mmCIF file of C-alpha atoms in Angstrom:
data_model
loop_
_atom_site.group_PDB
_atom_site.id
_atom_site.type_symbol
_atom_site.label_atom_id
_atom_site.label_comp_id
_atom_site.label_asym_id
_atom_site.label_seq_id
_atom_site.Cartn_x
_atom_site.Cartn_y
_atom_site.Cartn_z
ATOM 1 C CA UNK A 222 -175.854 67.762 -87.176
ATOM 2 C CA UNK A 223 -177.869 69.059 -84.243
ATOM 3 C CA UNK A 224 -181.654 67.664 -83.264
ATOM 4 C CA UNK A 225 -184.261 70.123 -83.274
ATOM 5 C CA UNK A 226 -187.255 68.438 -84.407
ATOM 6 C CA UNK A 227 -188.648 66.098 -81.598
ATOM 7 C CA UNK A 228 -189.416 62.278 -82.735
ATOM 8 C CA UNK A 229 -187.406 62.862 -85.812
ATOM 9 C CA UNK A 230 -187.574 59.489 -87.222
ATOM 10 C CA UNK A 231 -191.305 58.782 -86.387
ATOM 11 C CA UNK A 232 -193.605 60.121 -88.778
ATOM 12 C CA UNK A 233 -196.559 61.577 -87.399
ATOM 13 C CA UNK A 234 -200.180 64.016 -88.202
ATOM 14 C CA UNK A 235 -200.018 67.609 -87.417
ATOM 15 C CA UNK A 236 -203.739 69.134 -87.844
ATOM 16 C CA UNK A 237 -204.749 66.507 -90.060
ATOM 17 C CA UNK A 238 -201.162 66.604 -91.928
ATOM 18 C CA UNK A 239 -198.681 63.613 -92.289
ATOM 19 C CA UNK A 240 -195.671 64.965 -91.494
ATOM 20 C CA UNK A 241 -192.722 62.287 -92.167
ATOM 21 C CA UNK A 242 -189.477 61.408 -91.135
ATOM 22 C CA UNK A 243 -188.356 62.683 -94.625
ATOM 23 C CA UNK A 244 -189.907 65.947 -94.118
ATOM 24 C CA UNK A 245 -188.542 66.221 -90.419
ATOM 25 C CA UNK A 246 -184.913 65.662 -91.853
ATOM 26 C CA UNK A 247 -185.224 68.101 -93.992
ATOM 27 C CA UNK A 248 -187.178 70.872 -91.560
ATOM 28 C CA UNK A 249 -183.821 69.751 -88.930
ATOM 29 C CA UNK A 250 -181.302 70.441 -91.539
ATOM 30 C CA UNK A 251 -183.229 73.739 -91.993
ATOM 31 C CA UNK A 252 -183.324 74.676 -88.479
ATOM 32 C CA UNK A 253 -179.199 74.037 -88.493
ATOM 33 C CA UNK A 254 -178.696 76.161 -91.185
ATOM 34 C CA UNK A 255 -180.971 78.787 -89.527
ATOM 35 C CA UNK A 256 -178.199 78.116 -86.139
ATOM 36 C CA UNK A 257 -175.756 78.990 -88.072
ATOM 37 C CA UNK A 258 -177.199 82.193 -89.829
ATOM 38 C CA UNK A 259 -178.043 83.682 -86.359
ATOM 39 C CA UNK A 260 -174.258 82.521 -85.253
ATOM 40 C CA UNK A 261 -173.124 84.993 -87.837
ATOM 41 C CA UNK A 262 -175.679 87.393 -86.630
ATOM 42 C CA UNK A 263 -175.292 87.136 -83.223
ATOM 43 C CA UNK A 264 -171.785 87.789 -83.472
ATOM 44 C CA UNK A 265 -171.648 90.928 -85.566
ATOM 45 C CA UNK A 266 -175.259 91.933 -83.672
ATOM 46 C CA UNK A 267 -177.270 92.194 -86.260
ATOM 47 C CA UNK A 268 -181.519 92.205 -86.024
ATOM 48 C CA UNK A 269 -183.350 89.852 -88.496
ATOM 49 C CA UNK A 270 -186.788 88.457 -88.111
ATOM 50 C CA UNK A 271 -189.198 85.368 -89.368
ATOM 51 C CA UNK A 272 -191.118 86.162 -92.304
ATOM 52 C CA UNK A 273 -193.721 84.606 -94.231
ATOM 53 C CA UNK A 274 -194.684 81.173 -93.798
ATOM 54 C CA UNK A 275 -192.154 80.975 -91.078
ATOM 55 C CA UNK A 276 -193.499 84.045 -89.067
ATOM 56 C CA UNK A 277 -196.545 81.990 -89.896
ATOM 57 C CA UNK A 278 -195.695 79.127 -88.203
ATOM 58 C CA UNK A 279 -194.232 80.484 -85.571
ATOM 59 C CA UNK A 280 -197.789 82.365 -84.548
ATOM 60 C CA UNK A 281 -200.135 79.271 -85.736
ATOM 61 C CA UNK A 282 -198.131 76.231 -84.964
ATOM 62 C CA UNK A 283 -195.384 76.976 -82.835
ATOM 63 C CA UNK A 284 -193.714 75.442 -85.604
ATOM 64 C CA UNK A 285 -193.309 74.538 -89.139
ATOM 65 C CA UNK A 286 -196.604 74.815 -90.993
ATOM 66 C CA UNK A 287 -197.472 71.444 -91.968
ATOM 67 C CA UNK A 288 -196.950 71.244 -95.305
ATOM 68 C CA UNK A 289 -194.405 74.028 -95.710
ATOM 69 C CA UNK A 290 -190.790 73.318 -96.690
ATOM 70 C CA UNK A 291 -188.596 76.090 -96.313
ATOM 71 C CA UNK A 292 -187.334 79.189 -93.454
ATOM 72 C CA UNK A 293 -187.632 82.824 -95.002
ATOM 73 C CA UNK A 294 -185.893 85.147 -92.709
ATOM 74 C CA UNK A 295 -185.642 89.648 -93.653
ATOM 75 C CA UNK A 296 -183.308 92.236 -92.416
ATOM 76 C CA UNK A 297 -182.913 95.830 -92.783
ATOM 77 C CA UNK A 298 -180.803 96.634 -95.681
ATOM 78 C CA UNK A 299 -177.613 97.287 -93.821
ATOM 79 C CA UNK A 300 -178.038 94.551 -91.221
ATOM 80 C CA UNK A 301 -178.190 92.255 -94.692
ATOM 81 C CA UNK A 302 -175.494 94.111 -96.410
ATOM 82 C CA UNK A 303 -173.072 93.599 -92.972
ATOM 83 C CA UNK A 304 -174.507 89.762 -92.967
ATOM 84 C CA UNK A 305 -173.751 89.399 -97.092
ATOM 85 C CA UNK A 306 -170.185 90.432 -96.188
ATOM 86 C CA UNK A 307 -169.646 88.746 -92.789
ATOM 87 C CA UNK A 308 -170.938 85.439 -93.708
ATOM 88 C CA UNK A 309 -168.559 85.747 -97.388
ATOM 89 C CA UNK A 310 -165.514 85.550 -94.569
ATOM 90 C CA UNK A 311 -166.937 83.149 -91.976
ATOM 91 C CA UNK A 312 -169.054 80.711 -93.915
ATOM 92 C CA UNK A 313 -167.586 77.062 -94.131
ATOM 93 C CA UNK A 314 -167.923 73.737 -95.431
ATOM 94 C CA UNK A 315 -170.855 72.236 -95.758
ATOM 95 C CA UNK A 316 -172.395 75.241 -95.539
ATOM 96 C CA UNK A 317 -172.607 77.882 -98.837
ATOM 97 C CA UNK A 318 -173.212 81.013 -99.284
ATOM 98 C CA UNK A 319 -175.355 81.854 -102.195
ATOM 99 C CA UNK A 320 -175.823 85.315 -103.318
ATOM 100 C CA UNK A 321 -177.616 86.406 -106.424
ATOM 101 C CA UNK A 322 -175.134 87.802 -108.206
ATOM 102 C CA UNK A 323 -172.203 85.711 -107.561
ATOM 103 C CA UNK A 324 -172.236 83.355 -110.680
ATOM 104 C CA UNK A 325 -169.209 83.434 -113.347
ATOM 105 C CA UNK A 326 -170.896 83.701 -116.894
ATOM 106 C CA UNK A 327 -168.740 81.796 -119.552
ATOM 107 C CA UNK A 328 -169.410 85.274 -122.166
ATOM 108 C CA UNK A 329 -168.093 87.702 -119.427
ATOM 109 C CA UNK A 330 -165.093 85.063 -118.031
ATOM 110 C CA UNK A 331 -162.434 87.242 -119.743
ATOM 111 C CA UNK A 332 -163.722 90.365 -117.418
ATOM 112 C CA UNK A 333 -163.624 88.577 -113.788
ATOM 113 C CA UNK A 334 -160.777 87.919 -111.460
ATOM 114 C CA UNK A 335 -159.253 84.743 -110.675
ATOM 115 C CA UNK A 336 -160.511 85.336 -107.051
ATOM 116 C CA UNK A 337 -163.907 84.937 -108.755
ATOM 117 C CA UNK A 338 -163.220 81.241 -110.137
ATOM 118 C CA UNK A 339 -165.263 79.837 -106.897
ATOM 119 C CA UNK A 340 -168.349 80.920 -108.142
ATOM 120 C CA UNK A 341 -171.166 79.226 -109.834
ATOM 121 C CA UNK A 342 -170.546 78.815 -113.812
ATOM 122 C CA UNK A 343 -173.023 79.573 -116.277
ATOM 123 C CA UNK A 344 -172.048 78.803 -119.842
ATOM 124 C CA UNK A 345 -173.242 80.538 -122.908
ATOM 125 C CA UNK A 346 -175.263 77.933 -124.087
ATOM 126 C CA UNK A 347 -176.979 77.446 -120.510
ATOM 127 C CA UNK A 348 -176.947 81.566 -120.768
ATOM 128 C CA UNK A 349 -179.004 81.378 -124.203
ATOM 129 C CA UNK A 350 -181.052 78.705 -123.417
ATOM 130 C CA UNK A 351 -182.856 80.489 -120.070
ATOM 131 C CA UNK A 352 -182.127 84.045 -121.636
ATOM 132 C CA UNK A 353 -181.101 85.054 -118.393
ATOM 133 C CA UNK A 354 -183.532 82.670 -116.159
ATOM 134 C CA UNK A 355 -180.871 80.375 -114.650
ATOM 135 C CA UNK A 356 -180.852 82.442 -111.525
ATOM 136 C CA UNK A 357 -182.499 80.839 -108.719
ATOM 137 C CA UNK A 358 -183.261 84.411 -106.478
ATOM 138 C CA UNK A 359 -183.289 88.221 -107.276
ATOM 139 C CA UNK A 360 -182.318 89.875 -105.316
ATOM 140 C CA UNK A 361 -181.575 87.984 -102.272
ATOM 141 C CA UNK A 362 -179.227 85.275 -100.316
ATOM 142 C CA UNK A 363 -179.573 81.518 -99.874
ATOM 143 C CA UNK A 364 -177.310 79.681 -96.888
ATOM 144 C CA UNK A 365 -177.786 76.269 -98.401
ATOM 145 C CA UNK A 366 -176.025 72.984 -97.280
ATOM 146 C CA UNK A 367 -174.064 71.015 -99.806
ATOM 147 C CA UNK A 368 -174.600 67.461 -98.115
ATOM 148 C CA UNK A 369 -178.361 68.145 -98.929
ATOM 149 C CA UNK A 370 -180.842 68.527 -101.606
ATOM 150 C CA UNK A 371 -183.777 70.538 -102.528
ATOM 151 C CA UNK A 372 -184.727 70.533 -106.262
ATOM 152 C CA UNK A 373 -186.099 73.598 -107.814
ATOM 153 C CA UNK A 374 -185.158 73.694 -111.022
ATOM 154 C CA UNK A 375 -184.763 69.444 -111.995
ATOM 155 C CA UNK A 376 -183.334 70.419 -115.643
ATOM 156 C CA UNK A 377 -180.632 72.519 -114.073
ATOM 157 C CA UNK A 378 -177.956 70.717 -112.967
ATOM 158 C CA UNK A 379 -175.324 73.248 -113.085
ATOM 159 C CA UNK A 380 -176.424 75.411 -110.270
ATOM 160 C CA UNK A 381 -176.266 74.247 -105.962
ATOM 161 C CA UNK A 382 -179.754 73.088 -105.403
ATOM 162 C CA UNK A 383 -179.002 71.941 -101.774
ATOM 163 C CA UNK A 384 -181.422 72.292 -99.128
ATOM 164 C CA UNK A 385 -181.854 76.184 -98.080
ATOM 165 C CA UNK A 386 -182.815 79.057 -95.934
ATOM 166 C CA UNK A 387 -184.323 82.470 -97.728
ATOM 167 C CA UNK A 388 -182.885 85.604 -96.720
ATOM 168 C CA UNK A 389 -184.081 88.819 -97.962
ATOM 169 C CA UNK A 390 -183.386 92.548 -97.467
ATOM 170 C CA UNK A 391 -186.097 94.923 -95.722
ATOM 171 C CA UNK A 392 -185.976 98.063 -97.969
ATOM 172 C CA UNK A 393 -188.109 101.433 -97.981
ATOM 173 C CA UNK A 394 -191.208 101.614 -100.741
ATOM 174 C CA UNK A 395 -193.531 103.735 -101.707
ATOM 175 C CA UNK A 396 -195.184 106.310 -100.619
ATOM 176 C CA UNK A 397 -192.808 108.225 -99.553
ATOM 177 C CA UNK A 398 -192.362 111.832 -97.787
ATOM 178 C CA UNK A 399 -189.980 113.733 -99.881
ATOM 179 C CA UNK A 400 -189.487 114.089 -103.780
ATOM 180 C CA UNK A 401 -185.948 113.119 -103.301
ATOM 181 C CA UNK A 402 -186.872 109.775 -101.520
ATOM 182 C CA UNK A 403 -189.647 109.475 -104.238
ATOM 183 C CA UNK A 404 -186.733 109.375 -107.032
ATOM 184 C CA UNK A 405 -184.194 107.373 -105.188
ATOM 185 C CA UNK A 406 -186.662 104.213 -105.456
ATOM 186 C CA UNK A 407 -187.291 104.965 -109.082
ATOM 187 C CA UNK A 408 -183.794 104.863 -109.957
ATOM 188 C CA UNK A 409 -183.294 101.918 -107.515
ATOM 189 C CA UNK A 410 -185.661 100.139 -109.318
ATOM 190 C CA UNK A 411 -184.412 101.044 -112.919
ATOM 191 C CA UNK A 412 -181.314 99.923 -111.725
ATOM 192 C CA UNK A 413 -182.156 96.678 -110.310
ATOM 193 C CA UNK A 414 -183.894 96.012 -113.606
ATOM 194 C CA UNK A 415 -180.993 96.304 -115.956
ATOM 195 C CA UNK A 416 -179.146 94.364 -113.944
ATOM 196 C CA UNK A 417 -181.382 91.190 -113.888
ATOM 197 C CA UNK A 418 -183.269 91.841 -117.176
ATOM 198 C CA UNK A 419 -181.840 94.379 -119.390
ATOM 199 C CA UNK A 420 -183.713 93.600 -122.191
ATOM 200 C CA UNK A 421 -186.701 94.847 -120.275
ATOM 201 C CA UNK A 422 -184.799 98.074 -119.786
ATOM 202 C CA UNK A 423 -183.348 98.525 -123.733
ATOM 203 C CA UNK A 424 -186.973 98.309 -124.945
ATOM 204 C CA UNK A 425 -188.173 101.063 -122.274
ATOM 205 C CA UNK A 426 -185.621 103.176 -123.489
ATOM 206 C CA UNK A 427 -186.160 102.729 -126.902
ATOM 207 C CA UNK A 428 -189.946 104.045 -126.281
ATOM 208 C CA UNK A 429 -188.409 107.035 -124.999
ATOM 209 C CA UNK A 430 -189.698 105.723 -121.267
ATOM 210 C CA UNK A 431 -188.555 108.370 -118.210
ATOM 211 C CA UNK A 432 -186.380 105.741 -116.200
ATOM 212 C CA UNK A 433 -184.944 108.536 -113.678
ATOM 213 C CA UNK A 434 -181.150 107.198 -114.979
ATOM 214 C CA UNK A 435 -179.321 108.920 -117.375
ATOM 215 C CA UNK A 436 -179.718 107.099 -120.632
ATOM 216 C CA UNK A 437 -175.780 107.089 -121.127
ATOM 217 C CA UNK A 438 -175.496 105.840 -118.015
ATOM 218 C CA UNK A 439 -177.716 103.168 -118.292
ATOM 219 C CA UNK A 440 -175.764 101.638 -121.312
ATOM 220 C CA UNK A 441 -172.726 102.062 -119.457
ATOM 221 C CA UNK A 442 -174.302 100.198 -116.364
ATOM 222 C CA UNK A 443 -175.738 97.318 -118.461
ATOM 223 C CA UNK A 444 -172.515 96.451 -120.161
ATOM 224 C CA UNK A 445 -170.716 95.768 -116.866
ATOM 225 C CA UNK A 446 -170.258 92.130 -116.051
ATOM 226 C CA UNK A 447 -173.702 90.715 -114.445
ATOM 227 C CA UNK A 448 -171.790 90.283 -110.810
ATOM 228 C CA UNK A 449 -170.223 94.083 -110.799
ATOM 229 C CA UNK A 450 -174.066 95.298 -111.686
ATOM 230 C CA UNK A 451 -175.378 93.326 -108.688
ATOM 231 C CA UNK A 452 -172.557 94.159 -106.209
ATOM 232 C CA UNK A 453 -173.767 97.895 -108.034
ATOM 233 C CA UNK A 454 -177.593 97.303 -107.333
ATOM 234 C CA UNK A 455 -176.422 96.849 -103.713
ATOM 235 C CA UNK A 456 -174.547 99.321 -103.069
ATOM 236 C CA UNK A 457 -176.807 101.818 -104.398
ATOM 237 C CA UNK A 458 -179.365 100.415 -101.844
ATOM 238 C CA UNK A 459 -177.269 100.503 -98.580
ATOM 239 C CA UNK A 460 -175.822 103.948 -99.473
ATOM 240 C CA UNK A 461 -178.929 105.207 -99.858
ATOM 241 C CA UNK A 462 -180.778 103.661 -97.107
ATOM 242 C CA UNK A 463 -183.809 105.442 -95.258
ATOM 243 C CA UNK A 464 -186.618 104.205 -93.103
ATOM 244 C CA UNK A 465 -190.174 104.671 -94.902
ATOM 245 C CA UNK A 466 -193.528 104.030 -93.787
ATOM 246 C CA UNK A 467 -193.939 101.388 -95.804
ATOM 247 C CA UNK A 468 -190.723 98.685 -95.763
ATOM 248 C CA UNK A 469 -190.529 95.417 -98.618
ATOM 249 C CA UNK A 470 -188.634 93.169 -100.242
ATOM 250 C CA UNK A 471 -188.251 95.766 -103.667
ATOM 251 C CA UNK A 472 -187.462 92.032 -105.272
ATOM 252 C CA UNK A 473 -191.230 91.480 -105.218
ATOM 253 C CA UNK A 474 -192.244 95.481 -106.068
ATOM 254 C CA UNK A 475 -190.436 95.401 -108.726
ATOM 255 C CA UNK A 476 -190.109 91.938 -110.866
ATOM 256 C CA UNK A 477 -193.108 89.997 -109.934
ATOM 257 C CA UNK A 478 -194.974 93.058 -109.290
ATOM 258 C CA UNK A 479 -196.232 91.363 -106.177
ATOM 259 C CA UNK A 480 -196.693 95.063 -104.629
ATOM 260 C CA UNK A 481 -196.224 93.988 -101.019
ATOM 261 C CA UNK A 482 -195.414 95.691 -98.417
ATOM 262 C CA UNK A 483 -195.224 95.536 -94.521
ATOM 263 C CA UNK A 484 -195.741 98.811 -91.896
ATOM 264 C CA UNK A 485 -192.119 100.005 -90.695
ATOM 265 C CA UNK A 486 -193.609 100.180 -86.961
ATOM 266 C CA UNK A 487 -194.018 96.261 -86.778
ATOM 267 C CA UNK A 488 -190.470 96.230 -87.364
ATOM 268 C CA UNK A 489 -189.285 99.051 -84.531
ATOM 269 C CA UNK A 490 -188.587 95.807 -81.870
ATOM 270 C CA UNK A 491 -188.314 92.156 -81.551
ATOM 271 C CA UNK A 492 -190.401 89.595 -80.080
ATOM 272 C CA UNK A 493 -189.522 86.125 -80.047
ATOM 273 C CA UNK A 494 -191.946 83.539 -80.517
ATOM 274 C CA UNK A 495 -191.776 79.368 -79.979
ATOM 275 C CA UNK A 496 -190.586 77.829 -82.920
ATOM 276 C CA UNK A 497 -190.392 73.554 -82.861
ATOM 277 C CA UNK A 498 -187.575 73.473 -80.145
ATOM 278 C CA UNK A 499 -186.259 76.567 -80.379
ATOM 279 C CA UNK A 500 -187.771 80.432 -80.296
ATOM 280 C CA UNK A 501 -187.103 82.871 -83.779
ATOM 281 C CA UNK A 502 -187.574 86.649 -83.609
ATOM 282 C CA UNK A 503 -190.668 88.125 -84.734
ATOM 283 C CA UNK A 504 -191.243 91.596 -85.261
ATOM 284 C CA UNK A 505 -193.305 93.647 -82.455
ATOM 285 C CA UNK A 506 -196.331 94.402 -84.936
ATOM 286 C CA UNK A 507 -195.957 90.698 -86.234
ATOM 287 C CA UNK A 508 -200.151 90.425 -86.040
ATOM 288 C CA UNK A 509 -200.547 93.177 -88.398
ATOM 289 C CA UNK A 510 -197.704 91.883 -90.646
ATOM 290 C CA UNK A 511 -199.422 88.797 -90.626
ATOM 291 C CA UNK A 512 -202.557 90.366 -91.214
ATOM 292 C CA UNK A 513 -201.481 92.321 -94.028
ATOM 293 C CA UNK A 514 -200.067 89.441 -95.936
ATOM 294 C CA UNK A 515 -202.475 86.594 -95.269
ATOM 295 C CA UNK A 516 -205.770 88.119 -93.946
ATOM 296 C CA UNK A 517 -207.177 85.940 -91.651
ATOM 297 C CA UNK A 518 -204.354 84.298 -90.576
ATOM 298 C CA UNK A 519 -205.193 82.069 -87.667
ATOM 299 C CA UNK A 520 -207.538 79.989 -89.858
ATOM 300 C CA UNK A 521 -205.516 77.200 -91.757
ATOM 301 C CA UNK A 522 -205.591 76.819 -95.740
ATOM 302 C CA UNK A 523 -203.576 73.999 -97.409
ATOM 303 C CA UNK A 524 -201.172 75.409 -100.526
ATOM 304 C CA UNK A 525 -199.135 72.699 -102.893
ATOM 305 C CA UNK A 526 -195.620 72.516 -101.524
ATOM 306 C CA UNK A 527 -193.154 74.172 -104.412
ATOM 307 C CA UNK A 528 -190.717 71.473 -103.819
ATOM 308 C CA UNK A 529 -191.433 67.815 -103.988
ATOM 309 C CA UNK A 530 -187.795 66.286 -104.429
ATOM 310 C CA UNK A 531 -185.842 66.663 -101.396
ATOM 311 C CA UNK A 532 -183.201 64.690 -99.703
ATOM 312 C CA UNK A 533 -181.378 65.299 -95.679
ATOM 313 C CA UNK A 534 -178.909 62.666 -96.771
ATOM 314 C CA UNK A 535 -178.025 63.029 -100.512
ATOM 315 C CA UNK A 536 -175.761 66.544 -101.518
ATOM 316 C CA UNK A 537 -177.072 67.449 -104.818
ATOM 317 C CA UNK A 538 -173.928 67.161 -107.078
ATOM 318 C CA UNK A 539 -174.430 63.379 -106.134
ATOM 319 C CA UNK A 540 -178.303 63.959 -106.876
ATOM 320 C CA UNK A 541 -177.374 65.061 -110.411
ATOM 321 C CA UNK A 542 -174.834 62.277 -111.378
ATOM 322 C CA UNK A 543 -177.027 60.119 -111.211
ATOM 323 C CA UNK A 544 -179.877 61.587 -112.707
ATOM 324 C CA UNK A 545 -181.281 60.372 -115.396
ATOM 325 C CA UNK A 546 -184.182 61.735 -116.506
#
């Protein structure tokens, strides 16, 4: 595994923050999993950019914030469609591609393709017991590395919890300028509903709720398999791409009703910024995006990591063996 966190096994106080030699293994095997995302990227040229508390860093600390854990990373929706697709072919050992949708559930196993044995197993009982829940990310992409862990979820063994980077898709939200752009997010978000929370959807429609999809269809849509209405969800998104003044991750708009949202000029070029020992790309209007998300961003305010368990050195299969409790 490459360096690229300086005095790696010293541990050391970053604006009044110890930062250990745990914590630096794990920000390292980060910054080699983000390598190896921008080696797909690179290579199919495809634009991406920091986001959140990594864009953060990047403008505060030239750097990982302190007492932040992870990389988030966005794309436009067909740069991250191209990516989801590339990366299925080229990814390898120990890294691991893990998309949203591409778990096997026990209940549907008679409905998928042997080509589809690979993927994470969910069993019915595991399926009834989080009603849905086990999933670790809607709708978005997690490179993780197997030879690592990151625990999110310490009573769910049954899903890879290995140290990860974030990637999510850049896609247009309200307002918009044309009716028919207007009702293209409304069905997008019906859609993306029913396929990660149906029930949601079933009681809307029994209310007689306007859900811009054809009721029909919608019951024809929710009894696919839960990977076909992802792949679905998707596809509906790329095809129907468009550049809107406002641009989000509709992930957010939609199922934790976050309502965020970033200006579509911050995103029209690339700036790259200092980040540890390398530089990331940042978009142009990074400032405002900054601004718009945080508010006064340049002045520092501590927030609890999500993730305290966390090992550079121990892959999470191993983690989970000998767990015990």
């Amino acid at each position: 595994m490459e360096a690229f966190i300086k005095d790696i096994d010293r541990d050391e106080l970053r604006g009044g923050c110890l930062v250990t030699t745990h914590k630096k293994k794990l920000w390292n095997v980060e910054l080699n999993l983000l390598k190896e995302f921008a080696r797909v990227c690179d290579r199919h040229n495809l634009r991406w950019y920091a986001i959140g508390g990594t864009l953060l860093g990047a403008a505060r600390h030239k750097g990982f914030i302190p007492w932040d854990f992870d990389i988030d990373v966005i794309m436009f929706r067909p740069d991250y469609d191209k990516f989801q697709r590339f990366a299925a072919e080229e990814i390898r050992e120990p890294y691991f591609l893990d998309v949203w949708y591409d778990y096997r559930i026990e209940s549907e196993v008679a409905s998928l393709s042997d080509a589809e044995g690979s993927f994470q197993f969910i069993t019915t009982e595991q399926e009834r017991a989080y009603e849905g829940r086990w999933l670790t990310q809607l709708p978005s992409i997690r490179l993780r590395d197997n030879r690592t862990t990151m625990i999110e979820f310490p009573d769910r063994n049954f899903i890879n919890q290995g140290i990860w980077i974030d990637i999510f898709p850049l896609d247009p939200l309200p307002p918009f300028a044309t009716q028919e752009q207007a009702l293209l997010f409304e069905a997008a978000k019906t859609l993306l509903v029913a396929a990660a929370a149906p029930v949601r959807v079933r009681a809307a429609m029994r209310t007689g709720e306007n859900l811009f999809i054809d009721y029909a269809e919608l019951e024809e849509f929710m009894g696919y398999p839960y990977r076909e209405r992802g792949l679905t969800f998707d596809y509906f998104m790329n095809k129907n791409f468009f550049i809107s003044e406002r641009m989000g991750d509709i992930r957010d708009y939609c199922l934790t009703f976050a309502k965020r949202f970033y200006q579509s000029k911050d995103f029209a070029d690339v700036v790259w910024l200092p980040f540890e020992t390398i530089e990331v790309p940042a978009p142009v209007g990074y400032e405002s995006v900054l601004t718009d998300f945080y508010g006064d961003w340049r002045k520092p305010v501590y927030m609890k990591p999500h993730y305290q368990l966390h090992s550079a050195d121990i892959p999470c299969r191993d983690y989970f063996k000998n767990f015990k409790g």
